[in-house]
Amino acid sequence: MTKELNTVIAEIFAVSIIAGFVGSLLGIGGGLIVIPFLSIVFKFNMHQAAAAGLVSVIATSSGAASAYVKDKLTHLRIGMFLQLATVIGGVLGAILSGILPAKVLSLIFGILLLYNSFLMIKNRKSDEKPQPSSLQISKWAKKLKLYGSYFDKIQNREIEYSAQNIAGGFSMMIFAGILSGLLGIGSGIFKVLALDTIMKLPFKVSTATSNFMMGVTALASISIYLARGDIVYDACGAVAVGVLFGSLLGAKVMPYIKSKYLRVAFALVLIYTSIEMIKKGLF
């Protein structure tokens, strides 16, 4: 391996640590950081960058999932339930590809994401409000067992929760799957929005469950890139190790960060993503 290649791999590794750390905290995977870095800085084509992005998502999920499950932050049942909606949406997106105007969809959803980012900031203290004396569990949440609890280390108390507006969250994930298929965008942000904004789960539960869900989705997609020869093994190896290390670090730190700060950080990512989607729709 040449000195120049060693330097490139070291740089990719360093950025991947940051990507894994941020991805595990916010439940969005590391692709949002890894893909632009590889395509802009190192001139990878988009297929190669996207393949490395999928590797980063799998590594983030692998690194953070075990820690979040142990801390009871990940709700596996809710994750698998919404995963059904993502698959349905992905199939519909493939069917509708070429029929619906992708630019219009991108513009509309970019505006919606921008609106949701301000809601996130406005509701940043919602997880810190006192709990009601008795948790209200809807009929469907009880039937599907979409409720649970976790111990918040900052507030030093057990926080009980139950999924609300289940139909709305499921519909959001179908729509997210359609958009992912039509526009080629990741669905981590939409998963967190469905879990937090619509289903009213605590933000830490939303990000932890999203981390788990993304790994399942990415595993289903990586084989396509592998078959096409889009995997740059040196780069993907550095991404996998760096993101895994960063995600483990993020999983250790996340329980000690106040939810309101995580919400604000997520809102900033939303604003960036919404601006990119609006630009796609306009130009």
PDB file of C-alpha atoms in Angstrom:
ATOM      1  CA  MET A   1       0.000   0.000   0.000  1.00  0.00           C
ATOM      2  CA  THR A   2       1.535   3.369  -1.049  1.00  0.00           C
ATOM      3  CA  LYS A   3       2.030   6.309   1.293  1.00  0.00           C
ATOM      4  CA  GLU A   4      -0.585   8.328  -0.619  1.00  0.00           C
ATOM      5  CA  LEU A   5      -3.120   5.508  -0.335  1.00  0.00           C
ATOM      6  CA  ASN A   6      -2.320   5.189   3.377  1.00  0.00           C
ATOM      7  CA  THR A   7      -3.126   8.887   3.825  1.00  0.00           C
ATOM      8  CA  VAL A   8      -6.411   8.558   1.936  1.00  0.00           C
ATOM      9  CA  ILE A   9      -7.483   5.546   4.009  1.00  0.00           C
ATOM     10  CA  ALA A  10      -6.526   7.367   7.235  1.00  0.00           C
ATOM     11  CA  GLU A  11      -8.637  10.387   6.229  1.00  0.00           C
ATOM     12  CA  ILE A  12     -11.613   8.192   5.331  1.00  0.00           C
ATOM     13  CA  PHE A  13     -11.218   6.367   8.666  1.00  0.00           C
ATOM     14  CA  ALA A  14     -11.183   9.660  10.628  1.00  0.00           C
ATOM     15  CA  VAL A  15     -14.295  11.015   8.881  1.00  0.00           C
ATOM     16  CA  SER A  16     -16.027   7.644   9.362  1.00  0.00           C
ATOM     17  CA  ILE A  17     -15.522   7.850  13.135  1.00  0.00           C
ATOM     18  CA  ILE A  18     -17.353  11.190  13.123  1.00  0.00           C
ATOM     19  CA  ALA A  19     -20.063   9.765  10.842  1.00  0.00           C
ATOM     20  CA  GLY A  20     -20.619   6.770  13.127  1.00  0.00           C
ATOM     21  CA  PHE A  21     -20.730   8.950  16.229  1.00  0.00           C
ATOM     22  CA  VAL A  22     -23.281  11.392  14.786  1.00  0.00           C
ATOM     23  CA  GLY A  23     -25.276   8.625  13.094  1.00  0.00           C
ATOM     24  CA  SER A  24     -25.688   6.585  16.284  1.00  0.00           C
ATOM     25  CA  LEU A  25     -26.737   9.659  18.295  1.00  0.00           C
ATOM     26  CA  LEU A  26     -29.385  10.814  15.825  1.00  0.00           C
ATOM     27  CA  GLY A  27     -30.529   7.505  14.318  1.00  0.00           C
ATOM     28  CA  ILE A  28     -29.698   8.536  10.748  1.00  0.00           C
ATOM     29  CA  GLY A  29     -26.747   6.288   9.916  1.00  0.00           C
ATOM     30  CA  GLY A  30     -23.390   7.591   8.730  1.00  0.00           C
ATOM     31  CA  GLY A  31     -24.232   7.856   5.026  1.00  0.00           C
ATOM     32  CA  LEU A  32     -25.235  11.517   5.251  1.00  0.00           C
ATOM     33  CA  ILE A  33     -21.602  12.356   6.067  1.00  0.00           C
ATOM     34  CA  VAL A  34     -19.707   9.543   4.308  1.00  0.00           C
ATOM     35  CA  ILE A  35     -21.371   9.832   0.877  1.00  0.00           C
ATOM     36  CA  PRO A  36     -20.750  13.587   0.273  1.00  0.00           C
ATOM     37  CA  PHE A  37     -17.191  13.243   1.640  1.00  0.00           C
ATOM     38  CA  LEU A  38     -16.257  10.395  -0.699  1.00  0.00           C
ATOM     39  CA  SER A  39     -17.955  11.890  -3.753  1.00  0.00           C
ATOM     40  CA  ILE A  40     -16.729  15.486  -3.313  1.00  0.00           C
ATOM     41  CA  VAL A  41     -13.281  15.072  -1.714  1.00  0.00           C
ATOM     42  CA  PHE A  42     -12.108  11.813  -3.299  1.00  0.00           C
ATOM     43  CA  LYS A  43     -14.219  11.956  -6.490  1.00  0.00           C
ATOM     44  CA  PHE A  44     -15.874   8.543  -6.015  1.00  0.00           C
ATOM     45  CA  ASN A  45     -18.762   8.029  -8.430  1.00  0.00           C
ATOM     46  CA  MET A  46     -22.179   8.066  -6.774  1.00  0.00           C
ATOM     47  CA  HIS A  47     -22.633   4.274  -6.952  1.00  0.00           C
ATOM     48  CA  GLN A  48     -19.328   3.703  -5.131  1.00  0.00           C
ATOM     49  CA  ALA A  49     -20.107   6.426  -2.572  1.00  0.00           C
ATOM     50  CA  ALA A  50     -23.616   5.024  -2.023  1.00  0.00           C
ATOM     51  CA  ALA A  51     -22.190   1.522  -1.488  1.00  0.00           C
ATOM     52  CA  ALA A  52     -19.791   2.904   1.139  1.00  0.00           C
ATOM     53  CA  GLY A  53     -22.759   4.749   2.656  1.00  0.00           C
ATOM     54  CA  LEU A  54     -24.641   1.466   3.016  1.00  0.00           C
ATOM     55  CA  VAL A  55     -21.576  -0.072   4.669  1.00  0.00           C
ATOM     56  CA  SER A  56     -21.562   2.849   7.115  1.00  0.00           C
ATOM     57  CA  VAL A  57     -25.254   2.326   7.904  1.00  0.00           C
ATOM     58  CA  ILE A  58     -24.710  -1.387   8.602  1.00  0.00           C
ATOM     59  CA  ALA A  59     -21.692  -0.592  10.789  1.00  0.00           C
ATOM     60  CA  THR A  60     -23.607   2.117  12.682  1.00  0.00           C
ATOM     61  CA  SER A  61     -26.494  -0.255  13.279  1.00  0.00           C
ATOM     62  CA  SER A  62     -24.181  -3.091  14.339  1.00  0.00           C
ATOM     63  CA  GLY A  63     -22.215  -0.890  16.715  1.00  0.00           C
ATOM     64  CA  ALA A  64     -25.090   0.963  18.352  1.00  0.00           C
ATOM     65  CA  ALA A  65     -27.849  -1.672  18.283  1.00  0.00           C
ATOM     66  CA  SER A  66     -26.414  -4.012  20.922  1.00  0.00           C
ATOM     67  CA  ALA A  67     -25.774  -1.160  23.361  1.00  0.00           C
ATOM     68  CA  TYR A  68     -29.217   0.368  22.812  1.00  0.00           C
ATOM     69  CA  VAL A  69     -30.963  -2.998  23.182  1.00  0.00           C
ATOM     70  CA  LYS A  70     -29.086  -3.568  26.440  1.00  0.00           C
ATOM     71  CA  ASP A  71     -30.216  -0.143  27.717  1.00  0.00           C
ATOM     72  CA  LYS A  72     -33.813  -0.949  26.610  1.00  0.00           C
ATOM     73  CA  LEU A  73     -33.817   2.061  24.286  1.00  0.00           C
ATOM     74  CA  THR A  74     -34.474   0.035  21.128  1.00  0.00           C
ATOM     75  CA  HIS A  75     -38.033  -1.225  20.716  1.00  0.00           C
ATOM     76  CA  LEU A  76     -37.572  -4.220  18.415  1.00  0.00           C
ATOM     77  CA  ARG A  77     -41.281  -4.834  17.892  1.00  0.00           C
ATOM     78  CA  ILE A  78     -41.984  -1.251  16.776  1.00  0.00           C
ATOM     79  CA  GLY A  79     -38.934  -1.380  14.509  1.00  0.00           C
ATOM     80  CA  MET A  80     -40.024  -4.545  12.718  1.00  0.00           C
ATOM     81  CA  PHE A  81     -43.625  -3.285  12.475  1.00  0.00           C
ATOM     82  CA  LEU A  82     -42.550  -0.102  10.688  1.00  0.00           C
ATOM     83  CA  GLN A  83     -40.078  -2.044   8.565  1.00  0.00           C
ATOM     84  CA  LEU A  84     -43.092  -3.653   6.866  1.00  0.00           C
ATOM     85  CA  ALA A  85     -44.254  -0.186   5.826  1.00  0.00           C
ATOM     86  CA  THR A  86     -40.816   0.685   4.430  1.00  0.00           C
ATOM     87  CA  VAL A  87     -40.815  -2.461   2.274  1.00  0.00           C
ATOM     88  CA  ILE A  88     -44.339  -1.727   0.994  1.00  0.00           C
ATOM     89  CA  GLY A  89     -43.288   1.843   0.187  1.00  0.00           C
ATOM     90  CA  GLY A  90     -40.129   0.677  -1.561  1.00  0.00           C
ATOM     91  CA  VAL A  91     -42.140  -1.639  -3.830  1.00  0.00           C
ATOM     92  CA  LEU A  92     -44.632   1.146  -4.616  1.00  0.00           C
ATOM     93  CA  GLY A  93     -41.745   3.525  -5.307  1.00  0.00           C
ATOM     94  CA  ALA A  94     -40.296   1.072  -7.823  1.00  0.00           C
ATOM     95  CA  ILE A  95     -43.698   0.741  -9.526  1.00  0.00           C
ATOM     96  CA  LEU A  96     -44.277   4.504  -9.621  1.00  0.00           C
ATOM     97  CA  SER A  97     -40.744   5.316 -10.781  1.00  0.00           C
ATOM     98  CA  GLY A  98     -40.931   7.271 -14.024  1.00  0.00           C
ATOM     99  CA  ILE A  99     -44.634   8.046 -13.590  1.00  0.00           C
ATOM    100  CA  LEU A 100     -44.649  10.595 -10.763  1.00  0.00           C
ATOM    101  CA  PRO A 101     -42.649  13.842 -11.149  1.00  0.00           C
ATOM    102  CA  ALA A 102     -39.721  13.296  -8.760  1.00  0.00           C
ATOM    103  CA  LYS A 103     -38.793  17.004  -8.736  1.00  0.00           C
ATOM    104  CA  VAL A 104     -42.226  18.019  -7.464  1.00  0.00           C
ATOM    105  CA  LEU A 105     -42.150  15.338  -4.762  1.00  0.00           C
ATOM    106  CA  SER A 106     -38.677  16.431  -3.717  1.00  0.00           C
ATOM    107  CA  LEU A 107     -39.788  20.066  -3.437  1.00  0.00           C
ATOM    108  CA  ILE A 108     -42.938  19.240  -1.449  1.00  0.00           C
ATOM    109  CA  PHE A 109     -41.174  16.929   0.954  1.00  0.00           C
ATOM    110  CA  GLY A 110     -38.259  19.361   1.360  1.00  0.00           C
ATOM    111  CA  ILE A 111     -40.727  22.003   2.553  1.00  0.00           C
ATOM    112  CA  LEU A 112     -42.379  19.483   4.902  1.00  0.00           C
ATOM    113  CA  LEU A 113     -38.989  18.534   6.371  1.00  0.00           C
ATOM    114  CA  LEU A 114     -38.166  22.201   6.904  1.00  0.00           C
ATOM    115  CA  TYR A 115     -41.461  22.648   8.766  1.00  0.00           C
ATOM    116  CA  ASN A 116     -40.751  19.552  10.896  1.00  0.00           C
ATOM    117  CA  SER A 117     -37.291  20.866  11.798  1.00  0.00           C
ATOM    118  CA  PHE A 118     -38.860  23.923  13.420  1.00  0.00           C
ATOM    119  CA  LEU A 119     -41.361  21.699  15.255  1.00  0.00           C
ATOM    120  CA  MET A 120     -38.408  19.676  16.581  1.00  0.00           C
ATOM    121  CA  ILE A 121     -36.765  22.801  17.994  1.00  0.00           C
ATOM    122  CA  LYS A 122     -40.066  24.078  19.398  1.00  0.00           C
ATOM    123  CA  ASN A 123     -40.768  20.739  21.167  1.00  0.00           C
ATOM    124  CA  ARG A 124     -37.179  20.144  22.294  1.00  0.00           C
ATOM    125  CA  LYS A 125     -38.155  19.894  25.993  1.00  0.00           C
ATOM    126  CA  SER A 126     -41.102  17.524  25.522  1.00  0.00           C
ATOM    127  CA  ASP A 127     -39.234  14.435  26.825  1.00  0.00           C
ATOM    128  CA  GLU A 128     -38.391  16.261  30.050  1.00  0.00           C
ATOM    129  CA  LYS A 129     -41.993  17.022  31.029  1.00  0.00           C
ATOM    130  CA  PRO A 130     -43.386  15.108  34.032  1.00  0.00           C
ATOM    131  CA  GLN A 131     -45.069  11.820  33.179  1.00  0.00           C
ATOM    132  CA  PRO A 132     -48.831  11.419  33.576  1.00  0.00           C
ATOM    133  CA  SER A 133     -49.835   9.349  36.600  1.00  0.00           C
ATOM    134  CA  SER A 134     -51.076   6.536  34.349  1.00  0.00           C
ATOM    135  CA  LEU A 135     -49.848   5.729  30.854  1.00  0.00           C
ATOM    136  CA  GLN A 136     -52.565   5.736  28.185  1.00  0.00           C
ATOM    137  CA  ILE A 137     -52.139   2.731  25.882  1.00  0.00           C
ATOM    138  CA  SER A 138     -54.421   2.583  22.853  1.00  0.00           C
ATOM    139  CA  LYS A 139     -56.253  -0.591  21.828  1.00  0.00           C
ATOM    140  CA  TRP A 140     -53.944  -1.239  18.859  1.00  0.00           C
ATOM    141  CA  ALA A 141     -50.787  -0.426  20.793  1.00  0.00           C
ATOM    142  CA  LYS A 142     -51.899  -2.977  23.382  1.00  0.00           C
ATOM    143  CA  LYS A 143     -52.754  -5.616  20.754  1.00  0.00           C
ATOM    144  CA  LEU A 144     -49.448  -5.144  18.892  1.00  0.00           C
ATOM    145  CA  LYS A 145     -47.459  -4.616  22.127  1.00  0.00           C
ATOM    146  CA  LEU A 146     -46.070  -1.293  20.916  1.00  0.00           C
ATOM    147  CA  TYR A 147     -45.245   0.095  24.358  1.00  0.00           C
ATOM    148  CA  GLY A 148     -42.369  -0.140  26.796  1.00  0.00           C
ATOM    149  CA  SER A 149     -40.089   1.735  29.186  1.00  0.00           C
ATOM    150  CA  TYR A 150     -36.451   2.645  29.728  1.00  0.00           C
ATOM    151  CA  PHE A 151     -34.406   4.147  32.549  1.00  0.00           C
ATOM    152  CA  ASP A 152     -33.297   7.716  31.824  1.00  0.00           C
ATOM    153  CA  LYS A 153     -29.866   8.232  33.390  1.00  0.00           C
ATOM    154  CA  ILE A 154     -30.119  12.028  33.306  1.00  0.00           C
ATOM    155  CA  GLN A 155     -33.562  12.295  34.889  1.00  0.00           C
ATOM    156  CA  ASN A 156     -32.820   9.262  37.105  1.00  0.00           C
ATOM    157  CA  ARG A 157     -36.257   7.736  36.575  1.00  0.00           C
ATOM    158  CA  GLU A 158     -38.054   5.086  34.553  1.00  0.00           C
ATOM    159  CA  ILE A 159     -39.846   6.541  31.525  1.00  0.00           C
ATOM    160  CA  GLU A 160     -42.842   4.625  30.225  1.00  0.00           C
ATOM    161  CA  TYR A 161     -44.147   5.201  26.708  1.00  0.00           C
ATOM    162  CA  SER A 162     -46.666   3.887  24.208  1.00  0.00           C
ATOM    163  CA  ALA A 163     -46.893   4.366  20.450  1.00  0.00           C
ATOM    164  CA  GLN A 164     -49.591   6.855  19.448  1.00  0.00           C
ATOM    165  CA  ASN A 165     -51.176   7.418  16.015  1.00  0.00           C
ATOM    166  CA  ILE A 166     -49.980   4.008  14.773  1.00  0.00           C
ATOM    167  CA  ALA A 167     -51.766   4.339  11.416  1.00  0.00           C
ATOM    168  CA  GLY A 168     -50.114   7.740  10.857  1.00  0.00           C
ATOM    169  CA  GLY A 169     -46.646   6.400  11.649  1.00  0.00           C
ATOM    170  CA  PHE A 170     -47.168   3.409   9.349  1.00  0.00           C
ATOM    171  CA  SER A 171     -48.397   5.696   6.541  1.00  0.00           C
ATOM    172  CA  MET A 172     -45.388   7.980   7.009  1.00  0.00           C
ATOM    173  CA  MET A 173     -43.047   5.015   6.581  1.00  0.00           C
ATOM    174  CA  ILE A 174     -44.846   3.885   3.395  1.00  0.00           C
ATOM    175  CA  PHE A 175     -44.417   7.404   2.018  1.00  0.00           C
ATOM    176  CA  ALA A 176     -40.760   7.415   3.109  1.00  0.00           C
ATOM    177  CA  GLY A 177     -40.206   4.128   1.281  1.00  0.00           C
ATOM    178  CA  ILE A 178     -41.776   5.555  -1.875  1.00  0.00           C
ATOM    179  CA  LEU A 179     -39.549   8.629  -1.702  1.00  0.00           C
ATOM    180  CA  SER A 180     -36.460   6.522  -1.067  1.00  0.00           C
ATOM    181  CA  GLY A 181     -37.218   4.534  -4.210  1.00  0.00           C
ATOM    182  CA  LEU A 182     -38.072   7.545  -6.373  1.00  0.00           C
ATOM    183  CA  LEU A 183     -35.427  10.019  -5.195  1.00  0.00           C
ATOM    184  CA  GLY A 184     -32.621   7.734  -4.068  1.00  0.00           C
ATOM    185  CA  ILE A 185     -32.513   9.175  -0.540  1.00  0.00           C
ATOM    186  CA  GLY A 186     -31.936   7.406   2.738  1.00  0.00           C
ATOM    187  CA  SER A 187     -34.869   6.801   5.066  1.00  0.00           C
ATOM    188  CA  GLY A 188     -33.177   7.247   8.458  1.00  0.00           C
ATOM    189  CA  ILE A 189     -34.516  10.774   8.869  1.00  0.00           C
ATOM    190  CA  PHE A 190     -38.047   9.649   7.989  1.00  0.00           C
ATOM    191  CA  LYS A 191     -37.853   6.760  10.459  1.00  0.00           C
ATOM    192  CA  VAL A 192     -36.988   9.126  13.296  1.00  0.00           C
ATOM    193  CA  LEU A 193     -39.747  11.546  12.236  1.00  0.00           C
ATOM    194  CA  ALA A 194     -42.321   8.732  12.105  1.00  0.00           C
ATOM    195  CA  LEU A 195     -41.301   7.445  15.538  1.00  0.00           C
ATOM    196  CA  ASP A 196     -40.875  10.795  17.285  1.00  0.00           C
ATOM    197  CA  THR A 197     -43.145  13.379  15.668  1.00  0.00           C
ATOM    198  CA  ILE A 198     -46.064  11.145  14.667  1.00  0.00           C
ATOM    199  CA  MET A 199     -45.980   8.190  17.074  1.00  0.00           C
ATOM    200  CA  LYS A 200     -44.863  10.381  20.009  1.00  0.00           C
ATOM    201  CA  LEU A 201     -42.128   8.082  21.289  1.00  0.00           C
ATOM    202  CA  PRO A 202     -39.299   9.524  23.430  1.00  0.00           C
ATOM    203  CA  PHE A 203     -36.552  10.886  21.183  1.00  0.00           C
ATOM    204  CA  LYS A 204     -33.894   8.494  22.486  1.00  0.00           C
ATOM    205  CA  VAL A 205     -36.173   5.520  21.799  1.00  0.00           C
ATOM    206  CA  SER A 206     -36.836   6.908  18.305  1.00  0.00           C
ATOM    207  CA  THR A 207     -33.141   7.241  17.403  1.00  0.00           C
ATOM    208  CA  ALA A 208     -32.199   3.870  18.922  1.00  0.00           C
ATOM    209  CA  THR A 209     -35.025   2.057  17.104  1.00  0.00           C
ATOM    210  CA  SER A 210     -34.155   3.845  13.862  1.00  0.00           C
ATOM    211  CA  ASN A 211     -30.542   2.623  14.191  1.00  0.00           C
ATOM    212  CA  PHE A 212     -31.791  -0.956  14.411  1.00  0.00           C
ATOM    213  CA  MET A 213     -34.174  -0.561  11.456  1.00  0.00           C
ATOM    214  CA  MET A 214     -31.587   0.982   9.138  1.00  0.00           C
ATOM    215  CA  GLY A 215     -29.239  -1.978   9.461  1.00  0.00           C
ATOM    216  CA  VAL A 216     -31.972  -4.367   8.314  1.00  0.00           C
ATOM    217  CA  THR A 217     -32.813  -2.134   5.322  1.00  0.00           C
ATOM    218  CA  ALA A 218     -29.167  -1.647   4.301  1.00  0.00           C
ATOM    219  CA  LEU A 219     -28.402  -5.375   4.453  1.00  0.00           C
ATOM    220  CA  ALA A 220     -31.134  -5.977   1.884  1.00  0.00           C
ATOM    221  CA  SER A 221     -29.586  -3.416  -0.495  1.00  0.00           C
ATOM    222  CA  ILE A 222     -25.831  -3.999  -0.215  1.00  0.00           C
ATOM    223  CA  SER A 223     -25.921  -7.225  -2.251  1.00  0.00           C
ATOM    224  CA  ILE A 224     -27.019  -5.249  -5.344  1.00  0.00           C
ATOM    225  CA  TYR A 225     -23.963  -2.983  -5.116  1.00  0.00           C
ATOM    226  CA  LEU A 226     -21.744  -5.991  -4.479  1.00  0.00           C
ATOM    227  CA  ALA A 227     -23.034  -7.768  -7.604  1.00  0.00           C
ATOM    228  CA  ARG A 228     -22.453  -4.621  -9.709  1.00  0.00           C
ATOM    229  CA  GLY A 229     -18.853  -4.283  -8.511  1.00  0.00           C
ATOM    230  CA  ASP A 230     -19.419  -0.910  -6.809  1.00  0.00           C
ATOM    231  CA  ILE A 231     -17.627  -1.885  -3.591  1.00  0.00           C
ATOM    232  CA  VAL A 232     -14.225  -0.164  -3.216  1.00  0.00           C
ATOM    233  CA  TYR A 233     -12.842  -2.576  -0.636  1.00  0.00           C
ATOM    234  CA  ASP A 234     -10.061  -0.441   0.862  1.00  0.00           C
ATOM    235  CA  ALA A 235     -12.388   2.529   1.358  1.00  0.00           C
ATOM    236  CA  CYS A 236     -15.308   0.405   2.605  1.00  0.00           C
ATOM    237  CA  GLY A 237     -13.013  -1.362   5.065  1.00  0.00           C
ATOM    238  CA  ALA A 238     -11.904   1.978   6.509  1.00  0.00           C
ATOM    239  CA  VAL A 239     -15.521   3.165   6.606  1.00  0.00           C
ATOM    240  CA  ALA A 240     -16.735   0.000   8.363  1.00  0.00           C
ATOM    241  CA  VAL A 241     -14.063   0.081  11.091  1.00  0.00           C
ATOM    242  CA  GLY A 242     -14.264   3.861  11.596  1.00  0.00           C
ATOM    243  CA  VAL A 243     -18.056   3.984  11.727  1.00  0.00           C
ATOM    244  CA  LEU A 244     -18.203   0.963  14.049  1.00  0.00           C
ATOM    245  CA  PHE A 245     -15.803   2.668  16.461  1.00  0.00           C
ATOM    246  CA  GLY A 246     -17.693   5.986  16.253  1.00  0.00           C
ATOM    247  CA  SER A 247     -21.099   4.351  16.725  1.00  0.00           C
ATOM    248  CA  LEU A 248     -19.933   2.435  19.808  1.00  0.00           C
ATOM    249  CA  LEU A 249     -18.664   5.713  21.246  1.00  0.00           C
ATOM    250  CA  GLY A 250     -21.956   7.439  20.385  1.00  0.00           C
ATOM    251  CA  ALA A 251     -23.970   4.648  22.009  1.00  0.00           C
ATOM    252  CA  LYS A 252     -21.932   5.056  25.211  1.00  0.00           C
ATOM    253  CA  VAL A 253     -22.439   8.831  25.267  1.00  0.00           C
ATOM    254  CA  MET A 254     -26.083   9.126  24.131  1.00  0.00           C
ATOM    255  CA  PRO A 255     -27.788   8.094  27.423  1.00  0.00           C
ATOM    256  CA  TYR A 256     -25.998  10.999  29.152  1.00  0.00           C
ATOM    257  CA  ILE A 257     -27.025  13.696  26.649  1.00  0.00           C
ATOM    258  CA  LYS A 258     -30.253  15.593  27.232  1.00  0.00           C
ATOM    259  CA  SER A 259     -32.942  14.816  24.668  1.00  0.00           C
ATOM    260  CA  LYS A 260     -33.467  18.515  23.909  1.00  0.00           C
ATOM    261  CA  TYR A 261     -29.887  18.805  22.627  1.00  0.00           C
ATOM    262  CA  LEU A 262     -30.322  15.708  20.464  1.00  0.00           C
ATOM    263  CA  ARG A 263     -33.528  17.188  19.054  1.00  0.00           C
ATOM    264  CA  VAL A 264     -31.803  20.453  18.134  1.00  0.00           C
ATOM    265  CA  ALA A 265     -28.925  18.556  16.472  1.00  0.00           C
ATOM    266  CA  PHE A 266     -31.427  16.432  14.532  1.00  0.00           C
ATOM    267  CA  ALA A 267     -33.335  19.586  13.517  1.00  0.00           C
ATOM    268  CA  LEU A 268     -30.128  21.049  12.054  1.00  0.00           C
ATOM    269  CA  VAL A 269     -29.628  17.877   9.997  1.00  0.00           C
ATOM    270  CA  LEU A 270     -33.272  18.158   8.893  1.00  0.00           C
ATOM    271  CA  ILE A 271     -32.740  21.753   7.758  1.00  0.00           C
ATOM    272  CA  TYR A 272     -29.682  20.741   5.720  1.00  0.00           C
ATOM    273  CA  THR A 273     -31.543  17.791   4.142  1.00  0.00           C
ATOM    274  CA  SER A 274     -34.651  19.859   3.389  1.00  0.00           C
ATOM    275  CA  ILE A 275     -32.573  22.558   1.643  1.00  0.00           C
ATOM    276  CA  GLU A 276     -30.883  19.886  -0.506  1.00  0.00           C
ATOM    277  CA  MET A 277     -34.281  18.388  -1.420  1.00  0.00           C
ATOM    278  CA  ILE A 278     -35.729  21.816  -2.277  1.00  0.00           C
ATOM    279  CA  LYS A 279     -32.688  22.499  -4.500  1.00  0.00           C
ATOM    280  CA  LYS A 280     -33.288  19.145  -6.230  1.00  0.00           C
ATOM    281  CA  GLY A 281     -36.890  20.132  -6.836  1.00  0.00           C
ATOM    282  CA  LEU A 282     -36.082  23.580  -8.202  1.00  0.00           C
ATOM    283  CA  PHE A 283     -33.017  22.875 -10.359  1.00  0.00           C
TER     284      PHE A 283
END
